[in-house]
Coordinates of N, CA and C in Angstrom, one line a residue:
M887 N 66.8 7.3 84.0 CA 66.5 8.5 83.2 C 67.4 8.6 82.0
T888 N 66.9 8.9 80.9 CA 67.7 9.1 79.7 C 68.4 10.5 79.7
T889 N 69.7 10.5 79.4 CA 70.3 11.8 79.5 C 70.3 12.5 78.1
S890 N 70.2 13.8 78.1 CA 70.2 14.6 76.9 C 71.6 15.0 76.5
G891 N 72.5 14.8 77.3 CA 73.9 15.2 77.0 C 74.7 15.3 78.3
V892 N 76.0 15.4 78.1 CA 77.0 15.5 79.2 C 77.3 17.0 79.4
L893 N 77.0 17.5 80.6 CA 77.3 18.9 81.0 C 78.5 18.9 81.9
Y894 N 79.5 19.7 81.4 CA 80.6 20.0 82.3 C 80.2 21.3 83.0
L895 N 80.0 21.2 84.3 CA 79.7 22.4 85.1 C 80.9 22.8 85.9
F896 N 81.4 24.0 85.6 CA 82.7 24.4 86.3 C 82.3 25.6 87.1
G897 N 82.8 25.6 88.4 CA 82.6 26.7 89.3 C 83.8 27.3 89.9
S898 N 83.8 28.6 90.0 CA 84.9 29.4 90.7 C 84.5 29.7 92.1
A899 N 85.4 30.2 92.8 CA 85.2 30.5 94.3 C 84.5 31.9 94.4
A900 N 83.2 31.8 94.3 CA 82.3 32.9 94.5 C 81.2 32.3 95.4
P901 N 80.6 33.1 96.2 CA 79.5 32.5 97.1 C 78.4 31.7 96.5
P902 N 78.0 31.9 95.3 CA 76.9 31.1 94.7 C 77.4 29.6 94.5
V903 N 78.7 29.3 94.5 CA 79.2 28.0 94.3 C 78.7 27.1 95.5
F904 N 78.3 27.6 96.6 CA 77.8 26.8 97.7 C 76.5 26.2 97.4
D905 N 75.8 26.7 96.4 CA 74.5 26.1 96.0 C 74.6 25.1 94.8
V906 N 75.9 24.6 94.6 CA 76.1 23.8 93.4 C 75.3 22.5 93.4
A907 N 75.1 21.9 94.6 CA 74.4 20.6 94.7 C 73.0 20.8 94.1
N908 N 72.3 21.9 94.5 CA 71.0 22.2 93.9 C 71.0 22.4 92.4
V909 N 72.0 23.0 91.9 CA 72.2 23.3 90.5 C 72.4 21.9 89.8
I910 N 73.2 21.1 90.3 CA 73.4 19.7 89.7 C 72.1 19.0 89.6
Q911 N 71.3 19.0 90.7 CA 70.0 18.3 90.7 C 69.1 18.9 89.6
D912 N 69.1 20.2 89.5 CA 68.3 20.9 88.5 C 68.7 20.5 87.1
A913 N 70.1 20.4 86.9 CA 70.6 20.0 85.6 C 70.2 18.6 85.3
Q914 N 70.3 17.7 86.3 CA 69.9 16.3 86.1 C 68.5 16.2 85.8
A915 N 67.6 17.0 86.4 CA 66.2 17.0 86.1 C 65.9 17.4 84.7
R916 N 66.8 18.1 84.1 CA 66.7 18.5 82.7 C 67.3 17.5 81.7
G917 N 67.8 16.4 82.3 CA 68.3 15.3 81.5 C 69.8 15.3 81.3
F918 N 70.6 16.2 82.0 CA 72.0 16.2 81.8 C 72.7 15.2 82.8
D919 N 73.8 14.6 82.2 CA 74.8 13.8 83.0 C 75.8 14.9 83.4
V920 N 75.9 15.2 84.6 CA 76.8 16.4 85.1 C 78.1 15.9 85.6
C921 N 79.2 16.5 85.1 CA 80.5 16.4 85.6 C 80.9 17.7 86.2
L922 N 81.3 17.7 87.5 CA 81.6 19.0 88.2 C 83.1 19.2 88.3
G923 N 83.5 20.4 87.9 CA 84.9 20.8 88.0 C 84.9 22.1 88.8
L924 N 86.0 22.3 89.6 CA 86.1 23.5 90.4 C 87.5 24.0 90.4
T925 N 87.6 25.4 90.5 CA 88.9 26.0 90.7 C 89.5 25.5 92.0
P926 N 90.8 25.6 92.2 CA 91.3 25.1 93.4 C 90.7 25.7 94.7
T927 N 90.5 27.0 94.7 CA 89.9 27.6 95.8 C 88.4 27.2 96.0
A928 N 87.7 27.1 95.0 CA 86.3 26.6 95.1 C 86.3 25.1 95.7
A929 N 87.2 24.3 95.2 CA 87.4 22.9 95.7 C 87.7 23.0 97.2
R930 N 88.5 23.9 97.7 CA 88.8 24.0 99.1 C 87.6 24.4 99.9
W931 N 86.8 25.4 99.3 CA 85.6 25.8 100.0 C 84.6 24.7 100.1
L932 N 84.5 23.8 99.1 CA 83.5 22.8 99.1 C 84.1 21.4 99.6
A933 N 85.3 21.4 100.1 CA 85.9 20.2 100.6 C 85.0 19.3 101.4
P934 N 84.3 19.8 102.4 CA 83.4 19.0 103.2 C 82.3 18.3 102.4
Q935 N 82.0 18.8 101.2 CA 80.8 18.3 100.4 C 81.3 17.5 99.2
L936 N 82.6 17.4 99.0 CA 83.1 16.7 97.7 C 82.6 15.3 97.6
A937 N 82.6 14.5 98.6 CA 82.1 13.1 98.5 C 80.7 13.1 98.2
E938 N 79.9 14.0 98.8 CA 78.4 14.0 98.5 C 78.2 14.5 97.0
L939 N 79.0 15.4 96.5 CA 78.9 15.9 95.2 C 79.3 14.8 94.2
E940 N 80.3 14.0 94.5 CA 80.7 12.9 93.6 C 79.6 11.9 93.6
G941 N 78.9 11.6 94.8 CA 77.8 10.7 94.8 C 76.6 11.2 94.0
L942 N 76.4 12.5 94.0 CA 75.3 13.1 93.3 C 75.5 13.0 91.8
T943 N 76.7 13.2 91.3 CA 77.0 13.2 89.9 C 77.4 11.9 89.4
G944 N 77.9 11.0 90.2 CA 78.4 9.7 89.8 C 79.8 9.8 89.1
H945 N 80.4 11.0 89.2 CA 81.7 11.2 88.6 C 82.6 11.9 89.7
P946 N 83.9 11.7 89.6 CA 84.8 12.4 90.5 C 84.7 13.9 90.2
V947 N 84.8 14.7 91.3 CA 84.9 16.1 91.2 C 86.3 16.5 90.9
R948 N 86.6 17.3 89.9 CA 87.9 17.5 89.5 C 88.3 19.0 89.7
S949 N 89.5 19.2 90.1 CA 90.1 20.6 90.3 C 91.5 20.6 89.8
E950 N 92.0 19.5 89.4 CA 93.4 19.4 88.9 C 93.5 18.6 87.6
Y951 N 94.6 19.0 86.9 CA 94.8 18.2 85.7 C 95.2 16.7 86.0
K952 N 94.8 15.8 85.1 CA 95.2 14.4 85.3 C 96.7 14.3 84.9
M953 N 97.3 13.2 85.3 CA 98.7 13.0 85.0 C 98.8 12.5 83.5
P954 N 99.8 12.9 82.8 CA 99.9 12.4 81.4 C 99.8 10.9 81.3
G955 N 99.1 10.4 80.4 CA 98.9 8.9 80.2 C 97.7 8.3 81.0
E956 N 97.2 9.1 82.0 CA 96.1 8.6 82.8 C 94.8 8.7 81.9
P957 N 94.0 7.7 82.0 CA 92.7 7.8 81.3 C 91.8 8.9 81.8
D958 N 91.0 9.5 81.0 CA 90.1 10.5 81.4 C 88.9 9.8 82.2
V959 N 88.5 10.3 83.3 CA 87.5 9.7 84.2 C 86.1 10.3 83.9
W960 N 86.0 11.2 83.0 CA 84.7 11.8 82.6 C 84.4 11.5 81.1
P961 N 83.1 11.3 80.8 CA 82.7 11.2 79.4 C 83.0 12.6 78.7
K962 N 83.0 12.6 77.4 CA 83.2 13.8 76.6 C 82.0 14.7 76.8
A963 N 82.3 16.0 76.9 CA 81.3 17.0 77.1 C 80.5 17.3 75.8
D964 N 79.2 17.5 76.0 CA 78.4 18.0 74.9 C 78.2 19.5 75.1
V965 N 78.3 20.0 76.3 CA 78.1 21.4 76.5 C 78.8 21.7 77.9
I966 N 79.3 23.0 78.0 CA 80.1 23.4 79.1 C 79.4 24.6 79.7
A967 N 79.2 24.7 81.0 CA 78.7 25.9 81.7 C 79.7 26.3 82.8
V968 N 80.1 27.5 82.8 CA 81.1 28.1 83.7 C 80.4 29.1 84.6
A969 N 80.1 28.7 85.8 CA 79.3 29.6 86.7 C 79.5 29.1 88.1
P970 N 79.6 29.9 89.1 CA 80.0 31.3 89.0 C 81.4 31.5 88.4
A971 N 81.6 32.4 87.5 CA 82.9 32.7 87.0 C 83.4 34.0 87.6
T972 N 84.5 33.9 88.3 CA 85.0 35.1 89.0 C 85.8 36.0 88.1
F973 N 86.1 37.1 88.5 CA 87.0 38.1 87.8 C 88.2 37.4 87.3
N974 N 88.9 36.6 88.2 CA 90.1 35.9 87.9 C 89.9 34.9 86.8
T975 N 88.8 34.1 86.9 CA 88.5 33.0 85.9 C 88.2 33.6 84.5
I976 N 87.4 34.7 84.5 CA 87.1 35.3 83.2 C 88.3 35.9 82.6
N977 N 89.2 36.6 83.3 CA 90.4 37.2 82.8 C 91.4 36.1 82.4
E978 N 91.6 35.1 83.2 CA 92.6 34.0 82.8 C 92.1 33.4 81.5
W979 N 90.8 33.1 81.4 CA 90.3 32.4 80.2 C 90.4 33.3 79.0
G980 N 90.0 34.6 79.1 CA 90.1 35.5 78.0 C 91.5 35.7 77.5
L981 N 92.5 35.6 78.4 CA 93.9 35.8 78.1 C 94.5 34.5 77.7
G982 N 93.9 33.3 77.9 CA 94.4 32.0 77.6 C 95.5 31.5 78.6
L983 N 95.3 31.9 79.8 CA 96.2 31.5 80.9 C 95.7 30.3 81.5
T984 N 96.2 29.1 81.3 CA 95.6 27.8 81.6 C 96.3 27.0 82.7
H985 N 96.8 27.7 83.7 CA 97.5 26.9 84.7 C 96.5 26.1 85.6
D986 N 95.3 26.6 85.7 CA 94.2 25.8 86.4 C 93.4 24.9 85.5
F987 N 93.0 23.8 86.0 CA 92.3 22.8 85.3 C 91.0 23.4 84.6
V988 N 90.2 24.0 85.4 CA 89.0 24.6 84.8 C 89.2 25.5 83.6
V989 N 90.1 26.4 83.8 CA 90.4 27.3 82.7 C 91.0 26.6 81.5
G990 N 91.9 25.6 81.8 CA 92.5 24.8 80.7 C 91.4 24.1 79.9
V991 N 90.5 23.5 80.5 CA 89.5 22.7 79.8 C 88.6 23.6 79.0
V992 N 88.2 24.8 79.6 CA 87.3 25.7 78.8 C 88.0 26.4 77.7
A993 N 89.3 26.7 77.9 CA 90.0 27.3 76.8 C 90.2 26.3 75.6
E994 N 90.4 25.0 75.9 CA 90.5 24.0 74.9 C 89.2 23.7 74.3
G995 N 88.1 23.8 75.1 CA 86.8 23.6 74.6 C 86.4 24.5 73.5
I996 N 86.9 25.7 73.5 CA 86.7 26.7 72.4 C 87.2 26.1 71.1
G997 N 88.4 25.6 71.1 CA 89.1 25.0 70.0 C 88.4 23.7 69.5
K998 N 87.7 23.0 70.4 CA 87.0 21.7 70.1 C 85.6 22.0 69.7
N999 N 85.2 23.3 69.7 CA 83.8 23.7 69.3 C 82.8 23.1 70.2
I1000 N 83.1 23.0 71.5 CA 82.1 22.6 72.5 C 81.3 23.8 72.9
P1001 N 80.0 23.7 72.7 CA 79.1 24.9 73.1 C 79.3 25.2 74.5
T1002 N 79.6 26.5 74.8 CA 79.9 26.9 76.1 C 79.2 28.2 76.5
V1003 N 78.7 28.2 77.8 CA 78.1 29.4 78.4 C 78.8 29.7 79.7
A1004 N 78.9 31.0 79.9 CA 79.6 31.4 81.2 C 78.8 32.6 81.8
M1005 N 78.7 32.6 83.1 CA 78.1 33.7 83.8 C 78.9 34.2 84.9
P1006 N 79.4 35.4 84.8 CA 80.3 35.9 85.9 C 79.6 36.1 87.2
C1007 N 80.4 36.2 88.2 CA 79.9 36.7 89.5 C 81.0 37.6 90.1
V1008 N 80.8 38.8 89.8 CA 81.8 39.9 90.2 C 81.1 41.1 90.7
N1009 N 81.8 41.9 91.5 CA 81.2 43.1 92.0 C 81.5 44.3 91.1
A1010 N 80.8 45.4 91.3 CA 80.9 46.5 90.5 C 82.3 47.2 90.5
A1011 N 83.1 46.9 91.6 CA 84.4 47.5 91.6 C 85.3 46.7 90.7
Y1012 N 85.2 45.4 90.7 CA 86.1 44.6 89.8 C 85.8 44.9 88.3
V1013 N 84.6 45.2 87.9 CA 84.3 45.4 86.5 C 84.8 46.7 86.0
Q1014 N 85.3 47.6 86.9 CA 85.9 48.8 86.5 C 87.3 48.6 85.9
H1015 N 87.8 47.5 86.2 CA 89.1 47.2 85.6 C 88.9 46.9 84.1
R1016 N 89.7 47.6 83.3 CA 89.4 47.5 81.8 C 89.6 46.1 81.3
Q1017 N 90.4 45.3 81.9 CA 90.7 44.0 81.3 C 89.4 43.1 81.4
F1018 N 88.6 43.3 82.4 CA 87.4 42.5 82.5 C 86.5 42.6 81.2
E1019 N 86.2 43.8 80.8 CA 85.4 44.0 79.6 C 86.1 43.5 78.4
R1020 N 87.4 43.6 78.3 CA 88.1 43.1 77.2 C 88.0 41.5 77.2
S1021 N 88.1 40.9 78.3 CA 88.0 39.5 78.4 C 86.6 39.0 78.0
V1022 N 85.6 39.7 78.5 CA 84.2 39.3 78.2 C 84.1 39.4 76.6
A1023 N 84.5 40.5 76.1 CA 84.4 40.7 74.6 C 85.2 39.6 73.9
E1024 N 86.4 39.3 74.3 CA 87.2 38.2 73.7 C 86.5 36.9 73.7
L1025 N 85.9 36.5 74.9 CA 85.2 35.2 75.0 C 84.0 35.2 74.1
R1026 N 83.3 36.3 74.0 CA 82.1 36.4 73.1 C 82.6 36.2 71.7
A1027 N 83.7 36.9 71.3 CA 84.2 36.8 69.9 C 84.6 35.4 69.6
M1028 N 84.9 34.6 70.5 CA 85.3 33.2 70.3 C 84.1 32.3 70.4
G1029 N 82.9 32.8 70.5 CA 81.7 32.0 70.5 C 81.2 31.6 71.9
V1030 N 81.8 32.0 72.9 CA 81.2 31.7 74.3 C 80.0 32.6 74.5
R1031 N 78.9 32.0 75.0 CA 77.8 32.8 75.4 C 78.0 33.3 76.8
V1032 N 78.3 34.6 77.0 CA 78.6 35.2 78.3 C 77.3 35.9 78.7
L1033 N 76.8 35.4 79.8 CA 75.5 36.0 80.4 C 75.9 37.1 81.4
Y1034 N 76.2 38.3 80.9 CA 76.6 39.4 81.7 C 75.9 40.6 81.2
G1035 N 75.4 41.4 82.2 CA 74.6 42.6 81.8 C 73.2 42.2 81.7
E1036 N 72.5 43.0 80.9 CA 71.0 42.8 80.8 C 70.8 41.3 80.3
G1037 N 69.9 40.6 81.0 CA 69.6 39.2 80.6 C 70.6 38.2 81.2
G1038 N 71.5 38.7 82.1 CA 72.5 37.9 82.7 C 72.8 38.4 84.1
F1039 N 74.0 38.2 84.5 CA 74.4 38.6 85.8 C 74.7 40.1 85.8
V1040 N 74.2 40.8 86.7 CA 74.4 42.3 86.9 C 75.2 42.5 88.2
P1041 N 76.4 43.1 88.1 CA 77.2 43.2 89.3 C 76.5 44.1 90.4
N1042 N 76.9 43.7 91.6 CA 76.4 44.4 92.8 C 77.6 45.2 93.4
Q1043 N 77.3 46.1 94.3 CA 78.3 46.9 94.9 C 79.1 46.0 95.8
P1044 N 80.4 46.2 96.0 CA 81.2 45.4 96.9 C 80.6 45.2 98.3
G1045 N 80.6 44.0 98.8 CA 80.0 43.7 100.1 C 78.5 43.6 100.1
Q1046 N 77.9 43.8 99.0 CA 76.4 43.7 98.9 C 75.9 42.6 98.1
G1047 N 76.7 41.5 98.0 CA 76.3 40.3 97.2 C 75.1 39.7 97.7
R1048 N 74.4 39.1 96.8 CA 73.2 38.3 97.1 C 73.3 36.9 96.5
P1049 N 74.1 36.1 97.1 CA 74.4 34.8 96.4 C 73.1 33.9 96.2
K1050 N 72.1 34.0 97.0 CA 70.9 33.3 96.8 C 70.1 33.8 95.6
E1051 N 70.4 35.0 95.2 CA 69.7 35.5 94.0 C 70.5 35.3 92.7
Y1052 N 71.6 34.6 92.8 CA 72.4 34.4 91.6 C 71.5 33.6 90.6
P1053 N 71.4 34.1 89.4 CA 70.4 33.5 88.4 C 70.9 32.2 87.7
W1054 N 71.0 31.2 88.5 CA 71.5 29.9 88.0 C 70.6 29.4 86.9
H1055 N 69.3 29.6 87.0 CA 68.4 29.1 85.9 C 68.8 29.6 84.5
L1056 N 69.4 30.8 84.5 CA 69.8 31.4 83.2 C 70.9 30.6 82.6
V1057 N 71.8 30.1 83.4 CA 73.0 29.3 82.9 C 72.4 28.0 82.4
L1058 N 71.6 27.3 83.2 CA 71.1 26.0 82.8 C 70.1 26.1 81.5
D1059 N 69.4 27.2 81.5 CA 68.5 27.4 80.3 C 69.4 27.6 79.0
A1060 N 70.5 28.3 79.1 CA 71.4 28.5 78.0 C 72.1 27.2 77.7
A1061 N 72.6 26.5 78.7 CA 73.2 25.2 78.4 C 72.3 24.2 77.7
Q1062 N 71.1 24.2 78.1 CA 70.1 23.3 77.5 C 69.8 23.7 76.0
E1063 N 69.7 25.0 75.8 CA 69.5 25.6 74.5 C 70.7 25.2 73.6
L1064 N 71.9 25.4 74.1 CA 73.1 25.1 73.3 C 73.2 23.6 73.0
N1065 N 72.8 22.8 73.9 CA 72.9 21.4 73.8 C 71.8 20.9 72.7
D1066 N 70.7 21.5 72.8 CA 69.6 21.1 71.9 C 69.9 21.5 70.4
R1067 N 70.7 22.6 70.3 CA 71.1 23.0 68.9 C 72.2 22.2 68.3
A1068 N 73.0 21.5 69.2 CA 74.1 20.8 68.7 C 73.7 19.5 67.9

């Protein structure tokens, strides 16, 4: 299959991350060469699947920075998708706090002008914290397409999540559109 571009797919520790294998297959069907990155907690959650996910993508699954001087094991990204993006990931990214690999790469991606889409996965209690809206606004102001609210992810009440209803297709549609424009 000819690839249409390299997609860095980054996931945080929210229940929809358990469906990432299906999302990778969908992205590959769209022609993407997928590289999977996970926050440390998401990597721990998916530890039993990591070898399978590496086999599926053909690339190492990354959750940590490489050592200085080590070659990069991934091809350069054409587009980045961050989903599910937790409250913590959105706020760290919006504030530029890059101690985790995923947030570091996406923060740098803004400066490298890599087209990026993000879709949160947060409950309605978290979004009451004023920093969340500020972080979403900051990311949007820096050119990140944030799929939040109408036409994107709509928060549910705490404890009433519906991970199987997470609209992954919206993330992949946006990534494809951003990639086609580049």
